[in-house]
Short mmCIF file of C-alpha atoms in Angstrom, two decimals:
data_model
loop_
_atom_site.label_atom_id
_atom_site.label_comp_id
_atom_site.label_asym_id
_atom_site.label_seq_id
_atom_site.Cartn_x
_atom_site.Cartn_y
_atom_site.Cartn_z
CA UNK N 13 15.88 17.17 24.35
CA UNK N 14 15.99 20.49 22.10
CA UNK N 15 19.32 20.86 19.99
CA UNK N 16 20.50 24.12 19.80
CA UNK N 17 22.94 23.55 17.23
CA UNK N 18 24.22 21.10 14.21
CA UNK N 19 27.64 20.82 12.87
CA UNK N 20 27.47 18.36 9.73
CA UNK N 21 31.16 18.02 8.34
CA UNK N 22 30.64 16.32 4.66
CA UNK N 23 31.83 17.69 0.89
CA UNK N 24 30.38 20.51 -0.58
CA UNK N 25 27.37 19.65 -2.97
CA UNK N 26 29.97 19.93 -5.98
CA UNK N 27 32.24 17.33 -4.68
CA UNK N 28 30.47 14.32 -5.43
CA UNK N 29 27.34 12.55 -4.62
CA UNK N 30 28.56 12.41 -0.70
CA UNK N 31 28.63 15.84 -0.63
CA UNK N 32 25.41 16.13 -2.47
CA UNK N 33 23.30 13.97 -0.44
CA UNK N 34 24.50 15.98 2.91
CA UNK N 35 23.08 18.82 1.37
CA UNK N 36 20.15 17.81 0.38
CA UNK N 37 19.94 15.99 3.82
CA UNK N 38 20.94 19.29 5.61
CA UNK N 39 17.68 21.31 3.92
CA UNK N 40 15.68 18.70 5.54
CA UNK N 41 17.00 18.79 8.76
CA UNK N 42 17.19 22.65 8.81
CA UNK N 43 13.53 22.96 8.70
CA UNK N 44 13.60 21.65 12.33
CA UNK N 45 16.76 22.56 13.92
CA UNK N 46 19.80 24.69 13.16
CA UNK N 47 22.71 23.30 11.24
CA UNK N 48 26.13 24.40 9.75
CA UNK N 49 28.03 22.82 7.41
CA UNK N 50 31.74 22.91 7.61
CA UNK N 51 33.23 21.77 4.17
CA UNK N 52 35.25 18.85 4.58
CA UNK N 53 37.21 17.20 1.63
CA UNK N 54 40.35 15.33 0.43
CA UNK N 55 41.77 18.79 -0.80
CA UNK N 56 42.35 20.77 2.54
CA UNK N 57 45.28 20.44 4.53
CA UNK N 58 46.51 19.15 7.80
CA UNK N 59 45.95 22.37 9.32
CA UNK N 60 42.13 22.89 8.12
CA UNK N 61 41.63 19.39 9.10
CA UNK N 62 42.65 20.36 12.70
CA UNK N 63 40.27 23.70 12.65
CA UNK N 64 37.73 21.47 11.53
CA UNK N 65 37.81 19.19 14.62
CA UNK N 66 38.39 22.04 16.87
CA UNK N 67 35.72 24.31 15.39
CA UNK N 68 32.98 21.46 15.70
CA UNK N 69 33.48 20.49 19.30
CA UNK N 70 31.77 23.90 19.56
CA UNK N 71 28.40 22.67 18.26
CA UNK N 72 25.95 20.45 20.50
CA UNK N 73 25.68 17.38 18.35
CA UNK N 74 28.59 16.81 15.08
CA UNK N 75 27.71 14.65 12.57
CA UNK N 76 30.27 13.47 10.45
CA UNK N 77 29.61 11.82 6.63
CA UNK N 78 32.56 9.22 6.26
CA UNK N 79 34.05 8.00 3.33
CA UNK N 80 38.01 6.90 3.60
CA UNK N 81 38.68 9.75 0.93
CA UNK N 82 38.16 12.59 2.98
CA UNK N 83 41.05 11.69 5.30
CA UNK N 84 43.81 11.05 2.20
CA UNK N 85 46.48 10.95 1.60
CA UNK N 86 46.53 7.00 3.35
CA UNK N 87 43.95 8.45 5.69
CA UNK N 88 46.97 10.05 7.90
CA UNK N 89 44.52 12.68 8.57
CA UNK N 90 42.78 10.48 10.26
CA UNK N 91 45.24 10.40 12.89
CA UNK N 92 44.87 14.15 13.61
CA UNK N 93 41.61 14.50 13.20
CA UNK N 94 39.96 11.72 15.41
CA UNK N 95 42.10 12.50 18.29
CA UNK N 96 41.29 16.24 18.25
CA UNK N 97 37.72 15.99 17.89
CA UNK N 98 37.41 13.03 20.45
CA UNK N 99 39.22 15.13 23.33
CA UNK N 100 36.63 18.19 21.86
CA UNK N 101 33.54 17.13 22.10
CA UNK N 102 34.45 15.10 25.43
CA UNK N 103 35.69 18.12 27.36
CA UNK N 104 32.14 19.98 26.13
CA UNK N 105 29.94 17.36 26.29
CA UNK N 106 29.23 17.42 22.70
CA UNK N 107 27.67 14.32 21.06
CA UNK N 108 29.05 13.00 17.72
CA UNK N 109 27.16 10.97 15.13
CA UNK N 110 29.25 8.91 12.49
CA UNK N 111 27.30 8.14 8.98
CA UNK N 112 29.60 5.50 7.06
CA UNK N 113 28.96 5.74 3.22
CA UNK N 114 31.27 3.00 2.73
CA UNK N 115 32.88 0.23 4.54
CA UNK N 116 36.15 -0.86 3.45
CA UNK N 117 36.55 -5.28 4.23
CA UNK N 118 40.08 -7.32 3.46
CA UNK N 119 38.48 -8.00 -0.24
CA UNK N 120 38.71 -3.98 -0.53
CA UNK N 121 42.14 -3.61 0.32
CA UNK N 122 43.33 -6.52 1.18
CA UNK N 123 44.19 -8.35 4.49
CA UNK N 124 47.52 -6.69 5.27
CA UNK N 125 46.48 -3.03 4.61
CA UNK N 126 43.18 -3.95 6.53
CA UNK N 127 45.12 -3.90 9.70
CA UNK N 128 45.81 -0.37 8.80
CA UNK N 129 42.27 -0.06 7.98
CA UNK N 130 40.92 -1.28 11.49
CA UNK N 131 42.88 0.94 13.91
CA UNK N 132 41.05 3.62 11.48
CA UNK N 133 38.04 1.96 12.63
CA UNK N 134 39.11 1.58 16.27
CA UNK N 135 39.14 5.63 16.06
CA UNK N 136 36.62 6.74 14.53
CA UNK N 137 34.68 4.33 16.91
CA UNK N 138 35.57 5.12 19.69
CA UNK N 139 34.61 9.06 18.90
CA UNK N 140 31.09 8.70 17.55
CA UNK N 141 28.46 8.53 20.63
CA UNK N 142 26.96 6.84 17.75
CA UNK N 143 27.31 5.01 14.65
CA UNK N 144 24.96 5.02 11.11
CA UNK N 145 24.90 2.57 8.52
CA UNK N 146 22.99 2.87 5.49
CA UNK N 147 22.80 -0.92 4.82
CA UNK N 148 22.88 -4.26 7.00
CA UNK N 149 26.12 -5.39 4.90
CA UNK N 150 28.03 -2.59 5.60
CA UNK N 151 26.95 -3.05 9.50
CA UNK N 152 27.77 -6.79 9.09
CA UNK N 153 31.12 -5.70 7.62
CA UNK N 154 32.20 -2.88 9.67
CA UNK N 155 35.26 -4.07 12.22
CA UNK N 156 36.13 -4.10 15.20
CA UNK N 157 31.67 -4.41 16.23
CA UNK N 158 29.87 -3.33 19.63
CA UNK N 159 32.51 -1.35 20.80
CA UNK N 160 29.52 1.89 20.60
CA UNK N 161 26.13 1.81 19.84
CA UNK N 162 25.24 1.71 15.93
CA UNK N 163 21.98 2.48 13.62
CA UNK N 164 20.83 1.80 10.31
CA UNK N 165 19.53 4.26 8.67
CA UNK N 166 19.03 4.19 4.84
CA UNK N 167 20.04 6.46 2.25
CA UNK N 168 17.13 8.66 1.32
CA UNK N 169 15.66 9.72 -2.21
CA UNK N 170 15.00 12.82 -2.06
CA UNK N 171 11.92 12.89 -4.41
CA UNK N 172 10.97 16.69 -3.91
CA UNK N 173 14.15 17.84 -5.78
CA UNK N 174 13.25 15.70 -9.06
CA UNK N 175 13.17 18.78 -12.14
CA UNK N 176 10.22 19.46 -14.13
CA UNK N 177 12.12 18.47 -17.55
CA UNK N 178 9.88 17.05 -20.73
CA UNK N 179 11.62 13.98 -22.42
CA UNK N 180 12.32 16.31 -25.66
CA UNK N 181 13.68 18.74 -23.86
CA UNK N 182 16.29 16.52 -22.03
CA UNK N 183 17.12 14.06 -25.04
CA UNK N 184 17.59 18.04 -26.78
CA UNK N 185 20.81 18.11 -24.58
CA UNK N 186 22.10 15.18 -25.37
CA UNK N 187 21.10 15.29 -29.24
CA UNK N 188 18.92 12.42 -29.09
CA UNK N 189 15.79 11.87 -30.68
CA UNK N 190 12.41 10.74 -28.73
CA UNK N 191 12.33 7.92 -30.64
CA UNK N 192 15.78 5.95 -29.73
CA UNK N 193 16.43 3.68 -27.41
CA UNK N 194 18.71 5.49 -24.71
CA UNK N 195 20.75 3.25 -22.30
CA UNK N 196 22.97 5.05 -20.22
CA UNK N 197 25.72 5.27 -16.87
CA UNK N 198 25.13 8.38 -15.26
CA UNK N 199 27.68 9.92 -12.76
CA UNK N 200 31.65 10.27 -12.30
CA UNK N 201 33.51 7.54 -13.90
CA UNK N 202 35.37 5.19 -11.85
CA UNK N 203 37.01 1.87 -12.68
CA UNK N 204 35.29 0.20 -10.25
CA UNK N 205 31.80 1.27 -11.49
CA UNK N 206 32.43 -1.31 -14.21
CA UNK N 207 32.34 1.57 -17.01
CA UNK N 208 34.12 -1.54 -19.50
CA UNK N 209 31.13 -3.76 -18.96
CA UNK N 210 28.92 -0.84 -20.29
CA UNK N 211 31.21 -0.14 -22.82
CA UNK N 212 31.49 -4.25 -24.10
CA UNK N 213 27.58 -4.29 -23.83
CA UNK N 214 27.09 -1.15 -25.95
CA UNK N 215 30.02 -3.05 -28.59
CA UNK N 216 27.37 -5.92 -28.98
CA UNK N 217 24.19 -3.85 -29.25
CA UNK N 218 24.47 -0.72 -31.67
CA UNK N 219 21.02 -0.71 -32.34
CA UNK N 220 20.51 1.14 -28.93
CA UNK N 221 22.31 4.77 -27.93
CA UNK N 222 24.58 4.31 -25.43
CA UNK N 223 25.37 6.98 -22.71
CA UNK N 224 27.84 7.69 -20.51
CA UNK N 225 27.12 11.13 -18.48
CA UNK N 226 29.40 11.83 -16.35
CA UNK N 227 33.34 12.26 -16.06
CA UNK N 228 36.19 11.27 -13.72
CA UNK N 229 35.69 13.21 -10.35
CA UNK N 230 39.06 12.70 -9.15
CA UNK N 231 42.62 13.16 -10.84
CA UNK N 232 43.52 9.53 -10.22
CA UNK N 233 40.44 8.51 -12.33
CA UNK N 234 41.65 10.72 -15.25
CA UNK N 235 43.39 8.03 -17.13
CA UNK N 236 40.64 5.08 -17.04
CA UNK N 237 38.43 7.81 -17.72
CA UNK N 238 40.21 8.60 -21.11
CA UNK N 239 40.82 5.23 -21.98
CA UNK N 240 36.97 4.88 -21.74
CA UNK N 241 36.77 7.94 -24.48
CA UNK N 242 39.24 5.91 -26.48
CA UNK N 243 37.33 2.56 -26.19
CA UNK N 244 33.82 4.12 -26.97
CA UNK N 245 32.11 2.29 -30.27
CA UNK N 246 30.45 4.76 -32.14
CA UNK N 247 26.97 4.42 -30.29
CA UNK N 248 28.56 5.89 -27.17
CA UNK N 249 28.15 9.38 -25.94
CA UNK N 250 30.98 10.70 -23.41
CA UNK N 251 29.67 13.62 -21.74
CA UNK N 252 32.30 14.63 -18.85
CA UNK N 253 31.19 16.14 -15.48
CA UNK N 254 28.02 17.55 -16.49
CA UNK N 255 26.25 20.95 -14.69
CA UNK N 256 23.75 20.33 -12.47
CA UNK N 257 20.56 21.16 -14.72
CA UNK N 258 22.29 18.27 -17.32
CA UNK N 259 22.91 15.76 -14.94
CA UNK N 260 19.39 15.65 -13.73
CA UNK N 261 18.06 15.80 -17.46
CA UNK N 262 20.45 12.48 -18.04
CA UNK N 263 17.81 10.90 -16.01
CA UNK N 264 14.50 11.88 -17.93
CA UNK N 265 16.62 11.01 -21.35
CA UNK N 266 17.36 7.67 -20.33
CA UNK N 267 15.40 4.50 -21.25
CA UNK N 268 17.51 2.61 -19.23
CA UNK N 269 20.43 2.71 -16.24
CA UNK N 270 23.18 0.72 -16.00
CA UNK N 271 24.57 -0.10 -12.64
CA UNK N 272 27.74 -2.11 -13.39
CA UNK N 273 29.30 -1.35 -10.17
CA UNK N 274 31.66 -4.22 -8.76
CA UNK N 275 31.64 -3.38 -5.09
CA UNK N 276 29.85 -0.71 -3.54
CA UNK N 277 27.57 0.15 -0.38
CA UNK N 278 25.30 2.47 -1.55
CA UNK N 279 24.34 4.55 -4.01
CA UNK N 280 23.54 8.02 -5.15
CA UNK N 281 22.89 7.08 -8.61
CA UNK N 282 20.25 4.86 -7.60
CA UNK N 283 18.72 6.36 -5.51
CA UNK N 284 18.07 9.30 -8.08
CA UNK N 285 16.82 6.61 -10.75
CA UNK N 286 14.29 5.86 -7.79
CA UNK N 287 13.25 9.15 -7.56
CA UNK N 288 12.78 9.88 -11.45
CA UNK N 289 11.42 5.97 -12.06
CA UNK N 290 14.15 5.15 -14.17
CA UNK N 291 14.10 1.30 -14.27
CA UNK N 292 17.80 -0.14 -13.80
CA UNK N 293 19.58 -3.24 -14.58
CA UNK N 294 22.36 -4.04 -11.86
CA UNK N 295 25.40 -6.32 -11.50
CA UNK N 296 24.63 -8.64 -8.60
CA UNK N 297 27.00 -7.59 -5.64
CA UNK N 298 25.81 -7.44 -1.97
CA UNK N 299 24.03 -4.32 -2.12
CA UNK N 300 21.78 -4.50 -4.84
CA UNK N 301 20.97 -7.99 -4.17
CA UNK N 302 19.97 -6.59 -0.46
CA UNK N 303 18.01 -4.27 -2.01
CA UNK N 304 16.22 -6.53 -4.10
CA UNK N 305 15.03 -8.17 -0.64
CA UNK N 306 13.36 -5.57 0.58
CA UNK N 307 11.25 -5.84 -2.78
CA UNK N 308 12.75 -2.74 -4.94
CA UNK N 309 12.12 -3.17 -8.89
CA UNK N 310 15.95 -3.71 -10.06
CA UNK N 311 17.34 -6.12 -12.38
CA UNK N 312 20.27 -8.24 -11.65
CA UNK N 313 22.55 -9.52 -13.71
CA UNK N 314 25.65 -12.08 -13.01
CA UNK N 315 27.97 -14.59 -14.97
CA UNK N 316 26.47 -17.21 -12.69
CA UNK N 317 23.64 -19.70 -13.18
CA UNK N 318 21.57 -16.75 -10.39
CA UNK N 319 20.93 -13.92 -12.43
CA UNK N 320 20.79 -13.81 -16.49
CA UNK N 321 23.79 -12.01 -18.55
CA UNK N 322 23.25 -8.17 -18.84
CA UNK N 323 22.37 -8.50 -22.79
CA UNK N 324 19.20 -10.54 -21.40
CA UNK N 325 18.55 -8.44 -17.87
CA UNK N 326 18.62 -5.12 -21.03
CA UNK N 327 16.08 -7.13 -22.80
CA UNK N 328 13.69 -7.93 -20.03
CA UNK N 329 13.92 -4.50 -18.68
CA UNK N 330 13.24 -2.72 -21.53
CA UNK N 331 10.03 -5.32 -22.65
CA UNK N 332 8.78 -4.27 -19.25
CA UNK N 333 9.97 -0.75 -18.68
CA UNK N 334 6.52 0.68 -19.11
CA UNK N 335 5.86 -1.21 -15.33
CA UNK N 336 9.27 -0.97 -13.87
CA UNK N 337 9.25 2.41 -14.17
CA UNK N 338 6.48 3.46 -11.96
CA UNK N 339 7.50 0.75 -9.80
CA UNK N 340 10.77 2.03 -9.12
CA UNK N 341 9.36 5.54 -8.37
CA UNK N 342 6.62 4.39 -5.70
CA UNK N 343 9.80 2.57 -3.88
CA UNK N 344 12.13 5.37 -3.75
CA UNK N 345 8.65 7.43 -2.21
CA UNK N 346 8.66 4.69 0.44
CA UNK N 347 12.51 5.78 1.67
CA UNK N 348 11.44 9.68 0.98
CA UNK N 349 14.73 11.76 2.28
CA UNK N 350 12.26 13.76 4.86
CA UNK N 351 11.30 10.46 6.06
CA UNK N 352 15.24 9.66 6.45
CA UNK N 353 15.98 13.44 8.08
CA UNK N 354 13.27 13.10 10.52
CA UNK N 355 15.00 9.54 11.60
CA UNK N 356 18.46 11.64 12.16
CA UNK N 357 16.45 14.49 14.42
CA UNK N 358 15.17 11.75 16.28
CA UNK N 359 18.59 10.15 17.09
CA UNK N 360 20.16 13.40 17.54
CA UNK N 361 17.72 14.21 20.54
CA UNK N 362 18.26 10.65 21.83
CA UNK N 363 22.15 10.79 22.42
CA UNK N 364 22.04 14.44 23.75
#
């Protein structure tokens, strides 16, 4: 059935990679139907929140990036805005798609405050005509299950928006020659992206430059995020929240990515070291090892008798980065983010 209109409700393309990846999603999906983005973020208030859900029952299909941020403070907002939209779009008939970047599970918050968590859950689920995961953990995870109809859908790279930047030019930036050895963490700076596990690894090799490029993205990140610029050995590089044009040149610079992250469901980061064939060493949590199944070219690293240490995952990446490079760009072309787009047309015809 034709869809005469799209209301996405995500961040704007400056608050985070969320936001980003909506709007790169959206440019795809505009080239086949129309679509309006209503800016949706932890910063509005309870009365924008209520517009929101009012204004995009309006709108044949909504479709809804999650993350538990957006609904802050202790996702009250939540509370307003599920219940408006669901008696919206029911009295027009308007169908509602749910994409969940993240999953929240007891070992996130713990098993008291997941009861909290669930009734979220219970919501939001019983609004969407249909659910989108972006992984099989987080669809494995998710609670309470099969109360509506769900989807996985992977994040997609979005290959056709990689910059035409030369190696010199990029390393220029950063004031980095062509000729060192540039391992870096690209993107905001969160405690649990495992920023002091870079930091300890750049301590034991200072033969190697060491970035970080990126900053904290929100105020409650603003003190780890200084006590990493206090904690930085000498071969570290602290950049901040870099422009646009310097956060895609952190990519070409970089020999090397380091995905310390302890628990996460997907990533933005990644996805863009996919699309530039940056290889990447990663800590072994539950979705890079997933990953790793479905054959892409990443390094793990663990404590554990699995995976080596990250000082030997550096070394065997960079002996075979030549390889692991290209490698890493043909997978991201395999999960191209027009392939993903035309996957959420398709499911927004089916559920009108």
């Amino acid at each position: 059935m034709d869809i005469e209109s799209i209301c996405v409700l995500a961040p704007p393309a400056d608050h985070g990679g969320i936001g980003r990846y909506a709007d790169q999603l959206n440019s795809r999906i505009e080239e086949q139907s129309d679509i309006e983005h209503i800016p949706f973020y932890e910063e509005i208030g309870a009365l924008d929140v209520a517009q929101a859900a009012v204004r995009a029952s309006h709108y044949d299909v909504v479709h809804i990036h999650f993350e538990y941020g957006l609904f802050r403070p202790k996702l009250l907002y939540a509370w307003l805005f599920f219940p408006l939209l669901f008696l919206g779009t029911r009295l027009r008939g308007t169908s509602v798609v749910v994409t969940l970047h993240e999953v929240w599970t007891t070992r996130t918050v713990g098993r008291i405050q997941y009861v909290y968590v669930w009734f979220v859950h219970l919501m939001l689920t019983g609004t969407a005509s249909r659910l989108v995961f972006m992984s099989q953990s987080a669809k494995d995870d998710f609670r309470p299950r099969n109360i509506t109809e769900s989807e996985l859908i992977p994040h997609g790279v979005d290959i056709d928006a990689v910059r035409d930047i030369g190696v010199s030019n990029a390393r220029d930036i950063f004031e980095y020659s062509t000729d060192e050895t540039v391992i870096a963490q690209i993107g905001y700076v969160s405690r649990r992206k495992g920023t002091d596990t870079f930091l300890e690894l750049a301590r034991r090799h200072p033969e190697y430059e060491f970035l970080i490029a990126g900053g904290p993205l929100r105020d409650e990140d603003l003190p780890y995020f200084e006590r990493v610029i206090r904690e930085s050995p000498e071969n570290v590089q602290v950049t901040g929240v870099l422009s646009d044009a310097s956060f895609h040149a952190a990519f070409v610079a970089t020999d090397v990515a380091v995905l310390a992250y302890r628990d996460i469901r997907q990533s933005g980061i990644l996805n863009w070291c996919f699309a530039y064939g940056v290889p990447v060493i990663c800590r072994s949590i539950d979705r890079f090892r997933a990953l790793c199944a479905r054959s892409a070219p990443l390094q793990l690293f663990g404590d554990g008798d699995e995976h080596p240490p990250i000082d030997t995952a550096l070394s065997m990446v960079l002996d075979d980065a030549e390889t692991r490079g290209p490698a890493m760009r043909d997978f991201g072309e395999r999960y191209a983010l027009s392939t993903i787009a035309d996957s959420y047309v398709r499911l927004y015809r089916s559920i009108r």
